[in-house]
PDB file of C-alpha atoms in Angstrom:
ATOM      1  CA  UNK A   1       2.223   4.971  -3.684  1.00 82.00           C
ATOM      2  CA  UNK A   2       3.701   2.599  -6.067  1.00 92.00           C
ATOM      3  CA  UNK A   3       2.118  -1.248  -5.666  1.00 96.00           C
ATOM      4  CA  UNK A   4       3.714  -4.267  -7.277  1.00 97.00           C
ATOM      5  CA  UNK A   5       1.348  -6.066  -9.648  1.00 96.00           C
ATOM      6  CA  UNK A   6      -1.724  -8.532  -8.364  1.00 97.00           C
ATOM      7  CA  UNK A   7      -0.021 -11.127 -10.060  1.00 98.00           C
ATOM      8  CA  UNK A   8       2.867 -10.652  -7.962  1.00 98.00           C
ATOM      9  CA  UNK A   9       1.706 -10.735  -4.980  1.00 98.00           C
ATOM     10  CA  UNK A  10      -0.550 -13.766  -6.004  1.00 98.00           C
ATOM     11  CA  UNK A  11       2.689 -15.642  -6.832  1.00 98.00           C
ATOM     12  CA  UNK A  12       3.946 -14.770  -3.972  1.00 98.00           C
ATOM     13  CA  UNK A  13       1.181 -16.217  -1.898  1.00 98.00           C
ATOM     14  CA  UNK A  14       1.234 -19.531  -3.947  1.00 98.00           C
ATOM     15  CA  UNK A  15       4.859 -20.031  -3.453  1.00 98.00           C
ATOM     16  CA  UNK A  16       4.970 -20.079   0.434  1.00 98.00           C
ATOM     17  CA  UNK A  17       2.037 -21.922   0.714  1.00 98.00           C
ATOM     18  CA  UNK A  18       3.561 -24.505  -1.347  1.00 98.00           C
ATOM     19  CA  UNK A  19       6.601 -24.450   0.319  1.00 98.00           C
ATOM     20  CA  UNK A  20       8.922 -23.532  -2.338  1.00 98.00           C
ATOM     21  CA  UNK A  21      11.864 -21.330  -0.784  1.00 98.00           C
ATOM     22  CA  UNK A  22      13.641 -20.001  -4.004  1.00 98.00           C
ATOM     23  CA  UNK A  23      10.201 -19.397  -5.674  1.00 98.00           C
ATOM     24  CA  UNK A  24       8.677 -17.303  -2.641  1.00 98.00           C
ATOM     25  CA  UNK A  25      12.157 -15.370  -2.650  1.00 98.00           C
ATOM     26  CA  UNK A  26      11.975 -14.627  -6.437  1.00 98.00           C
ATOM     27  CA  UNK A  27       8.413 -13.134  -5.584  1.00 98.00           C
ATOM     28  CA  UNK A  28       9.606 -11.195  -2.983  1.00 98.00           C
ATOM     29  CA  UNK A  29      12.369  -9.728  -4.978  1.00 97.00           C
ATOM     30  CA  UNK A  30       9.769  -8.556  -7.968  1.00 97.00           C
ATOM     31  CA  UNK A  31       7.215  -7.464  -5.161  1.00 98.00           C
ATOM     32  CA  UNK A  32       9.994  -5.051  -2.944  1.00 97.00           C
ATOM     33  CA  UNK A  33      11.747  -4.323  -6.379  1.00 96.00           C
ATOM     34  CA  UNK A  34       8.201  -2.855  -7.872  1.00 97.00           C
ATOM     35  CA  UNK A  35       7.169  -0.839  -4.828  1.00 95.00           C
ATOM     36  CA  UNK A  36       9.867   1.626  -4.989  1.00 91.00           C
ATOM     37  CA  UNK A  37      11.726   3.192  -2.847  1.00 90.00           C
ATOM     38  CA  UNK A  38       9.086   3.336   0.647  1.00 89.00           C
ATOM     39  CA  UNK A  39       7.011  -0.286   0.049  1.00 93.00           C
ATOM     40  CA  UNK A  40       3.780   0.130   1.529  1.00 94.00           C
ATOM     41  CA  UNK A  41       3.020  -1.792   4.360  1.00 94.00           C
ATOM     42  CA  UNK A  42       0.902  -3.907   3.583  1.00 96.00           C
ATOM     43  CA  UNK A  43       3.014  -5.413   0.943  1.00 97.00           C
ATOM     44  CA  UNK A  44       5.927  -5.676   3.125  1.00 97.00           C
ATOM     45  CA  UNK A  45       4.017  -7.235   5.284  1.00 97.00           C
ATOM     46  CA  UNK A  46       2.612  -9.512   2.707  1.00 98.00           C
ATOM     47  CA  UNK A  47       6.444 -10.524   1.896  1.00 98.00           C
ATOM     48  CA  UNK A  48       7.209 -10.878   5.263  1.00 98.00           C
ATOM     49  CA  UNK A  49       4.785 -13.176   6.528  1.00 98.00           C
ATOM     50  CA  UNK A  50       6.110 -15.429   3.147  1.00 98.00           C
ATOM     51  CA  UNK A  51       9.313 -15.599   3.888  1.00 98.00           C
ATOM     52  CA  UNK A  52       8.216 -16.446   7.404  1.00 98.00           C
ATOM     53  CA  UNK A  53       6.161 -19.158   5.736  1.00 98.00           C
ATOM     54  CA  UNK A  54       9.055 -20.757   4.126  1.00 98.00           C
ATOM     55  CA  UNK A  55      11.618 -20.301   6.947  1.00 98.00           C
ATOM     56  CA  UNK A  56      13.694 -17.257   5.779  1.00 98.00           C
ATOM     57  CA  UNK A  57      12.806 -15.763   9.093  1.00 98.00           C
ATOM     58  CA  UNK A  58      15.522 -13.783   9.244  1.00 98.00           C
ATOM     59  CA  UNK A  59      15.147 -11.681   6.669  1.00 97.00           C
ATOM     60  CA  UNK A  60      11.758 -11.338   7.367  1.00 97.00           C
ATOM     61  CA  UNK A  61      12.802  -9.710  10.004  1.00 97.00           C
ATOM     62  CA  UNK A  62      15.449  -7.510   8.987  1.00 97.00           C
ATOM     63  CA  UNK A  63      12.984  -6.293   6.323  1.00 96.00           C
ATOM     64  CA  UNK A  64      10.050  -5.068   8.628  1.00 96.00           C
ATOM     65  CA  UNK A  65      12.912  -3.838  11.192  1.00 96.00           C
ATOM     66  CA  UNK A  66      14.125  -1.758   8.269  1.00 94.00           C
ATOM     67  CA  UNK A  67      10.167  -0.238   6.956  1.00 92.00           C
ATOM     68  CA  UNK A  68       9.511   0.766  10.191  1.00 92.00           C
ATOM     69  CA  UNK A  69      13.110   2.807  10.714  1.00 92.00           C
ATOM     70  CA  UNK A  70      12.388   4.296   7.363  1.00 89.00           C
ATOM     71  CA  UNK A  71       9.075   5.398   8.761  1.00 83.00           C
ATOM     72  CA  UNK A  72      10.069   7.033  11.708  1.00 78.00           C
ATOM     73  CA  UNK A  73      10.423  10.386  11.914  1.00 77.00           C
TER      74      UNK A  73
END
């Protein structure tokens, strides 16, 4: 299983907790874009509870709608 880096993730956190939209999209970007093809679930649910955090509910959405459809058998 292929994780992003901490420092990722960390930015990540820091953006949506500070509010900053573009930032906390960046982040998820490198975070998605590092796991590979199947992202773990716990990082997409770390990048969907950020771009929940910030307001980009929508794709927050579509993202954990798609993991779990690539999961299924």
């Amino acid at each position: 299983v292929m994780m992003p880096d901490v420092a990722v993730l960390a930015g990540l956190s820091r953006a949506s907790e500070a509010g900053r939209r573009a930032e906390t999209a960046l982040y998820a970007l490198f975070a998605l874009g590092q796991s590979g093809d199947a992202p773990h679930a716990s990082v997409v649910g770390a990048v969907a509870m950020a771009l929940n955090r910030v307001g980009i509910n929508d794709v927050a959405r579509a993202l954990v709608r798609d993991a779990i459809v690539a999961e299924a058998p």
